[in-house]
XYZ file of C-alpha atoms in Angstrom:
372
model
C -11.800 -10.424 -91.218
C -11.072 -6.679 -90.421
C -9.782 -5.340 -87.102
C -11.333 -1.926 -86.202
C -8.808 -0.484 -83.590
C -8.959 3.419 -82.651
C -5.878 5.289 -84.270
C -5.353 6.868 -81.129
C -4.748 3.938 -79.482
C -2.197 2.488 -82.451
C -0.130 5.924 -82.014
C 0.527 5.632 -78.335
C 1.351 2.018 -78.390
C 3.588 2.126 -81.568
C 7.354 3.994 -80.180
C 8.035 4.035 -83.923
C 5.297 6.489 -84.589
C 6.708 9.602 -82.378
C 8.493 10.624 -85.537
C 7.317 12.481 -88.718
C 7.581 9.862 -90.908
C 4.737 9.037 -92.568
C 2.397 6.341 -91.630
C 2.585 3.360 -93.495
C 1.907 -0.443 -93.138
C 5.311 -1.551 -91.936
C 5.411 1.572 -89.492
C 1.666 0.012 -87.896
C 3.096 -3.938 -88.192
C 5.194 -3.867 -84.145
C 1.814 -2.189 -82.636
C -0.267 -4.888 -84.385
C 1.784 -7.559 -83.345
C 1.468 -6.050 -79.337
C -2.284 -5.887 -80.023
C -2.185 -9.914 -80.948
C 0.767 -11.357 -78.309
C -0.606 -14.088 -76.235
C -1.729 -12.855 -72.494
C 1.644 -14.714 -70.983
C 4.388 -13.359 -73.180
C 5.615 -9.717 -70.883
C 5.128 -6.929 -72.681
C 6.826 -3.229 -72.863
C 3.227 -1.815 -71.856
C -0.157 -3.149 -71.415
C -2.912 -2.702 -73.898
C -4.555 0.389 -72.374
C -2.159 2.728 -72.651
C -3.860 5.150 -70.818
C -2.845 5.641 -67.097
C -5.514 3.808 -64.506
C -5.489 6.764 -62.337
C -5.285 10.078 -64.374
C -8.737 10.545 -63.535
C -8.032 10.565 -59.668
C -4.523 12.682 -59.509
C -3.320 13.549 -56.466
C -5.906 11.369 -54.364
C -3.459 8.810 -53.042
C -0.591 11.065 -52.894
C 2.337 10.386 -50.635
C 3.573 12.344 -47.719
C 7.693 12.724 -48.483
C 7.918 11.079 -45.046
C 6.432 7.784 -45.881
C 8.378 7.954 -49.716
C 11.504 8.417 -47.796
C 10.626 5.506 -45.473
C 10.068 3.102 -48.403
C 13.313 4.253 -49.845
C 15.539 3.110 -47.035
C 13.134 0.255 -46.559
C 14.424 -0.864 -49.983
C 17.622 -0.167 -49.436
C 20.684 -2.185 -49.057
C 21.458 -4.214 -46.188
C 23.158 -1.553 -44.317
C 20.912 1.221 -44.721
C 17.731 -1.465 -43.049
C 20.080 -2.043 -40.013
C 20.422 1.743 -39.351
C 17.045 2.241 -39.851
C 16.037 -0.509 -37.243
C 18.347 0.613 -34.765
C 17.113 3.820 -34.753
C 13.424 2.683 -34.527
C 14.161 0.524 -31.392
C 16.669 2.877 -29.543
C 15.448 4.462 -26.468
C 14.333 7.722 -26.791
C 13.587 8.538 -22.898
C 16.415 9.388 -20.418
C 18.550 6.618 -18.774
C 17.393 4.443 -16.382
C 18.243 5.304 -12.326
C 19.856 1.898 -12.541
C 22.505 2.755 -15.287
C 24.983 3.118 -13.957
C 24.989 -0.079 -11.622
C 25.034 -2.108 -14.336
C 26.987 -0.621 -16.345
C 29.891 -1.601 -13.437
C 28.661 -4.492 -12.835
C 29.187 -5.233 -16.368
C 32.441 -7.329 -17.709
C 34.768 -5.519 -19.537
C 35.560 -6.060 -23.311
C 38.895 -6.068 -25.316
C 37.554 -2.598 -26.847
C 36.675 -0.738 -23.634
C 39.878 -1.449 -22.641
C 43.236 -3.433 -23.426
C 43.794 -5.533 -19.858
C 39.559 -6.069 -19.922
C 38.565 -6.761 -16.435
C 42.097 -5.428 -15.108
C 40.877 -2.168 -15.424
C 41.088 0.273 -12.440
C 37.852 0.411 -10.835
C 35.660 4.200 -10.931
C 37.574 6.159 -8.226
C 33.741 7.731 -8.024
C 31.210 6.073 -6.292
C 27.208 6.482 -6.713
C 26.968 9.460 -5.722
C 29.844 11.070 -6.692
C 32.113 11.044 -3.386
C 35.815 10.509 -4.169
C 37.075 6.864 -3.401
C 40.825 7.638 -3.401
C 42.938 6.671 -0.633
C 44.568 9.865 0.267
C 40.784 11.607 -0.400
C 39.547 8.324 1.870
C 42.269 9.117 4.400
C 41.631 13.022 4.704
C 37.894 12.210 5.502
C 38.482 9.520 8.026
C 41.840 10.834 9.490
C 41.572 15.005 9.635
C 44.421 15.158 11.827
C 47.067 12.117 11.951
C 49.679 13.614 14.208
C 46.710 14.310 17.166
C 45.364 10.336 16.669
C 49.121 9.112 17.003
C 49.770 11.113 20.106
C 46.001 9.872 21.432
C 47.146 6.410 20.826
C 50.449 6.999 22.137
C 48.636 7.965 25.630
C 46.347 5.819 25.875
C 48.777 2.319 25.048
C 50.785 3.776 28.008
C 48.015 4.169 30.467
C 46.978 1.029 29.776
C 50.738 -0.563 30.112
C 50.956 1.981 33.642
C 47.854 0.623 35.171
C 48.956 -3.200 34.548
C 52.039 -3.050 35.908
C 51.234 -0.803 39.131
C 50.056 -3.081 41.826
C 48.216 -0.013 43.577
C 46.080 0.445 40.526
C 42.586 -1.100 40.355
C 40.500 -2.219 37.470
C 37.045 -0.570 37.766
C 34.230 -2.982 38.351
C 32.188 -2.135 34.849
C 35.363 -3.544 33.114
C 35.603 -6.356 35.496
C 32.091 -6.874 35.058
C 31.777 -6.935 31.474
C 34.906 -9.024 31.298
C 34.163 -11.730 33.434
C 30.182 -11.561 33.267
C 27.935 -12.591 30.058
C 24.712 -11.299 29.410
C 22.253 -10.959 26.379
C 19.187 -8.331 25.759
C 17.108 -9.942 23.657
C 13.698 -8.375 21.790
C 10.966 -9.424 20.187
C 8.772 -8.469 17.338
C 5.568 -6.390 18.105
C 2.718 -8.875 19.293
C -0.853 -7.896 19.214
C -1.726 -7.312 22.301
C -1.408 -4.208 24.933
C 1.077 -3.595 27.340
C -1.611 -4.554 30.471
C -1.415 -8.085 29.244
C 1.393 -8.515 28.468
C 3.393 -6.874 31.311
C 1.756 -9.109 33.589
C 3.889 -12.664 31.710
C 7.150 -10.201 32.029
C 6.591 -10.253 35.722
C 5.747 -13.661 36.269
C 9.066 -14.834 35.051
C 11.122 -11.967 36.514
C 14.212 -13.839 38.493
C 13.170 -17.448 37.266
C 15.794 -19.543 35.753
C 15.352 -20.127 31.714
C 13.652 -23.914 32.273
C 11.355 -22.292 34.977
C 10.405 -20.025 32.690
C 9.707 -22.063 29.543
C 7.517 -24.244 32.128
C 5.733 -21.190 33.487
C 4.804 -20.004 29.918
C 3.571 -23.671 28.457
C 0.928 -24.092 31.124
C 0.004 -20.553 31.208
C -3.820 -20.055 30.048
C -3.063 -16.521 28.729
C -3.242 -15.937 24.855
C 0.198 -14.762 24.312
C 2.156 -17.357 27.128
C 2.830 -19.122 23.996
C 4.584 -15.920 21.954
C 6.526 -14.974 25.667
C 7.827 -18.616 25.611
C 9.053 -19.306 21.738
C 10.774 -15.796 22.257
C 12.797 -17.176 25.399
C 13.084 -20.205 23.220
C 14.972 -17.861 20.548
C 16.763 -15.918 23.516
C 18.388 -19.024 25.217
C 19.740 -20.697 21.376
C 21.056 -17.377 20.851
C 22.723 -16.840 24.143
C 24.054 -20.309 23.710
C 25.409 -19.996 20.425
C 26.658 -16.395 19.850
C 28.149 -15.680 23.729
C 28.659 -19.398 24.769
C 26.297 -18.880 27.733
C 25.071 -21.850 29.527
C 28.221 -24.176 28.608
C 30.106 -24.500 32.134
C 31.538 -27.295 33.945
C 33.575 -28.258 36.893
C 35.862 -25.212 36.500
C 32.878 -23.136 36.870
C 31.570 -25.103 39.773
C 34.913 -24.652 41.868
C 35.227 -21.184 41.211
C 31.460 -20.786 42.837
C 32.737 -22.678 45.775
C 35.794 -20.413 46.074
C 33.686 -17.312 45.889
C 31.157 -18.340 48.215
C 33.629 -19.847 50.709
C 34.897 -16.167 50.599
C 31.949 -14.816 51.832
C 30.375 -14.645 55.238
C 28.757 -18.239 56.426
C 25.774 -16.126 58.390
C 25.345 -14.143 55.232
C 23.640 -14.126 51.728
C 26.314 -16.672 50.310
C 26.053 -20.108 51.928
C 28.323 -23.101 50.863
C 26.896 -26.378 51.174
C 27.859 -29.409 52.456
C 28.910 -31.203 49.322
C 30.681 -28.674 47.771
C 28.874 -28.499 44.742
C 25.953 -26.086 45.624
C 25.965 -22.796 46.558
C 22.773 -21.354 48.766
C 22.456 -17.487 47.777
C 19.496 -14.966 48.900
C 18.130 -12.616 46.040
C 17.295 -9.058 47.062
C 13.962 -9.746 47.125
C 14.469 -12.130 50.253
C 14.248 -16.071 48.649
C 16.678 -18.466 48.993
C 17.804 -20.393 46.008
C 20.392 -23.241 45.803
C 22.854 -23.476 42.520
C 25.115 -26.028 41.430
C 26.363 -24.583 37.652
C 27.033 -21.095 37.712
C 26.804 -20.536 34.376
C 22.988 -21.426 34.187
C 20.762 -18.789 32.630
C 18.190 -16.973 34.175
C 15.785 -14.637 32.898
C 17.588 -11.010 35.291
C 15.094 -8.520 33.287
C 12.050 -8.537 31.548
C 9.717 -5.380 29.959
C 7.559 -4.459 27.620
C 7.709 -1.672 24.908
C 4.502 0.162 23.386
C 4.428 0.481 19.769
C 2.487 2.360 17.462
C -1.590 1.690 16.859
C -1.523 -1.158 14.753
C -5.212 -0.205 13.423
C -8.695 0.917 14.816
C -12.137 -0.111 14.645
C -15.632 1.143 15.282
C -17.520 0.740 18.078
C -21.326 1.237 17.768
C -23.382 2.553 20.829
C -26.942 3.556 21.369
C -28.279 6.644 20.178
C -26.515 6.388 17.142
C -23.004 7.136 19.007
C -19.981 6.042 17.795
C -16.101 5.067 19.563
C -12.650 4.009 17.973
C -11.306 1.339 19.626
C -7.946 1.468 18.951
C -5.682 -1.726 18.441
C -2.232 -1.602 20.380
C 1.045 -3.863 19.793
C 3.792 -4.356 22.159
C 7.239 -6.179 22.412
C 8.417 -7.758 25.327
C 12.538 -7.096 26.273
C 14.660 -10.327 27.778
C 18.146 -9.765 29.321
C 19.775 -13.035 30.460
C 22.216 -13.656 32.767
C 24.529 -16.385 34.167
C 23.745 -17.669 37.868
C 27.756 -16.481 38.439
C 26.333 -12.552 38.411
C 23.503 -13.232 41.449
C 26.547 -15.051 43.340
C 28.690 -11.748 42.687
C 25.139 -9.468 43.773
C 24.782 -11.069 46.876
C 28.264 -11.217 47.748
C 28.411 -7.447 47.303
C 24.972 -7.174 49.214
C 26.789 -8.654 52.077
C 30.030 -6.753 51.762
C 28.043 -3.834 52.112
C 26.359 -4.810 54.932
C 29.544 -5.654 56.950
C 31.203 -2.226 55.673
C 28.108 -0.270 56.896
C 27.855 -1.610 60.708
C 25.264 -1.868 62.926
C 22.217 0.372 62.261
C 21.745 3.331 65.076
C 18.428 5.113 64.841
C 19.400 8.032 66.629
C 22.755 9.676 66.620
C 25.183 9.467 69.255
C 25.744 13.479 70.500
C 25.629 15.409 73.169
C 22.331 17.336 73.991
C 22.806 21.325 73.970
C 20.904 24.120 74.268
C 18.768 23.227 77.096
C 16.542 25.303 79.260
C 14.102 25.290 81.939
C 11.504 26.797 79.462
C 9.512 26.103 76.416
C 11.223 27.639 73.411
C 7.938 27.664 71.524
């Protein structure tokens, strides 16, 4: 049996042969025994020696970008983390909201030793100082004048206290004694026409008259007019204690309208419980709680086109109708301010005296002549 192998391919696989010494059988034995190595024992290199791609150099080159890449890539430990970090760090600019929660964050033990005991930014969002004396500058330019203003006024108000000849004026007697509430809806879809015509019809009504009017009404937005007084009267109840009287409030009606004239707008009854009281525009009404709500001003208020639509005519003409919204305005009122109006009515009246339609002077000037 004879092996025919290419010398070539002995020299390159035989180490030994690189030197001048000449070639013998022992110097050829280690590349013989590569040649005849079973497939699974590892070898030093495989049996073609030449390099697969030395016909295609420089065809699959790589860019030093991607070589450096697959160095830290096989890297240690370390050297992966940094690289990861810096492939998932932001590279755009920080977020509006930064700096929110960046407060609103805790603390740590290494942004600071006493964590969430730190003092808080003396900066706020935008950069205006939140110091006390900077605080106190702003709000308080000029301490000495605000002392002296509060000096005066605490001894006005101790002066006109004490003096008997000094008199409260009504719009503080008013608006301490008196309760009201303005109430105002949302914008409804509908136009002021319509809708002024429900403020009107319970103009002067009581707040159960009302809600009665509204429920058997037959217009569209009755309905909206009445949950809105619905909304009015809970809060009136709740937030100024409107509506809540009793006997106290019943005697002091009695008192006031004993007070007044008998012949007048203020009428006492019989039982002394109710009090009989003429409105300005000339009814008679009878109350027995004072403190009952009534409905002393309603409007309306136009808002902006809420959309529009097209409105085909003949001829190939074409309008925009336009769709309006409107909210409707509710003051109420305790029954104790019409007792107070018509008392004042008839104070007036009795101040004023009896009505002359022509004044009471000598005629002058006269001659036997026209003086035209």
């Amino acid at each position: 049996m004879s092996l025919n192998v290419p010398s070539r391919r002995l020299l390159r696989g035989a180490p030994a042969l690189a030197t001048a010494t000449p070639t013998t059988t022992a110097s050829l034995l280690p590349a013989l025994q590569a040649l005849t190595l079973s497939p699974n024992t590892p070898s030093t290199r495989p049996i073609h020696t030449t390099p697969s791609n030395q016909w295609f150099w420089n065809r699959n080159k790589k860019t030093d970008g991607q070589a450096s890449l697959d160095q830290q890539l096989a890297g240690n430990q370390e050297t992966r983390k940094s690289l990861v970090k810096s492939l998932t760090s932001r590279i755009e600019g920080p977020a509006i909201f930064e700096d929110e929660v960046r407060k609103t964050a805790p603390r740590t033990d290494q942004e600071g030793k006493h964590g969430s005991q730190q003092p808080a930014d003396p900066r706020s969002l935008r950069g205006v100082s939140m110091a006390r004396a900077h605080l106190a500058r702003a709000a308080d330019p000029d301490p000495r004048s605000r002392v002296r203003w509060e000096r005066k006024m605490v001894m006005r108000q101790v002066q006109r206290g004490t003096n008997p000849f000094s008199r409260e004026p009504q719009a503080a007697v008013i608006a301490r004694t008196e309760r009201q509430l303005t109430s105002v809806s949302p914008f409804l879809p509908t136009s002021t026409k319509k809708l002024v015509m429900l403020a009107r019809q319970i103009q002067g009504k009581t707040v159960s008259e009302a809600l009665v009017q509204m429920r058997f009404s037959k217009k569209k937005m009755a309905q909206e007019v009445r949950y809105q007084l619905e909304i009015a009267r809970d809060t009136a109840i709740v937030a100024r204690g409107m509506g809540m009287g009793g006997a106290s409030a019943a005697a002091a009606a009695k008192a006031k309208a004993e007070a007044g004239a008998d012949g007048g707008e203020v009428r006492a009854s019989s039982d002394g419980k109710t009090v009989e009281i003429q409105t300005k525009d000339g009814k008679w009404i009878k109350i027995d709680d004072p403190t009952r709500m009534y409905v002393a001003e309603a409007w309306v208020n136009r808002g902006k086109w809420r959309g529009k639509r097209p409105d085909y005519r003949a001829r190939g003409r074409l309008n925009m109708k336009m769709k309006p919204k409107t909210s409707i305005s509710i003051v109420l009122k305790e029954e104790k301010t019409r007792i107070r109006q018509a008392a004042d009515r008839e104070a007036k009246k009795l101040r004023q005296g009896p009505w002359v339609h022509l004044p009471n002077r000598p005629v002058t000037a006269q001659r036997q002549w026209y003086s035209w």
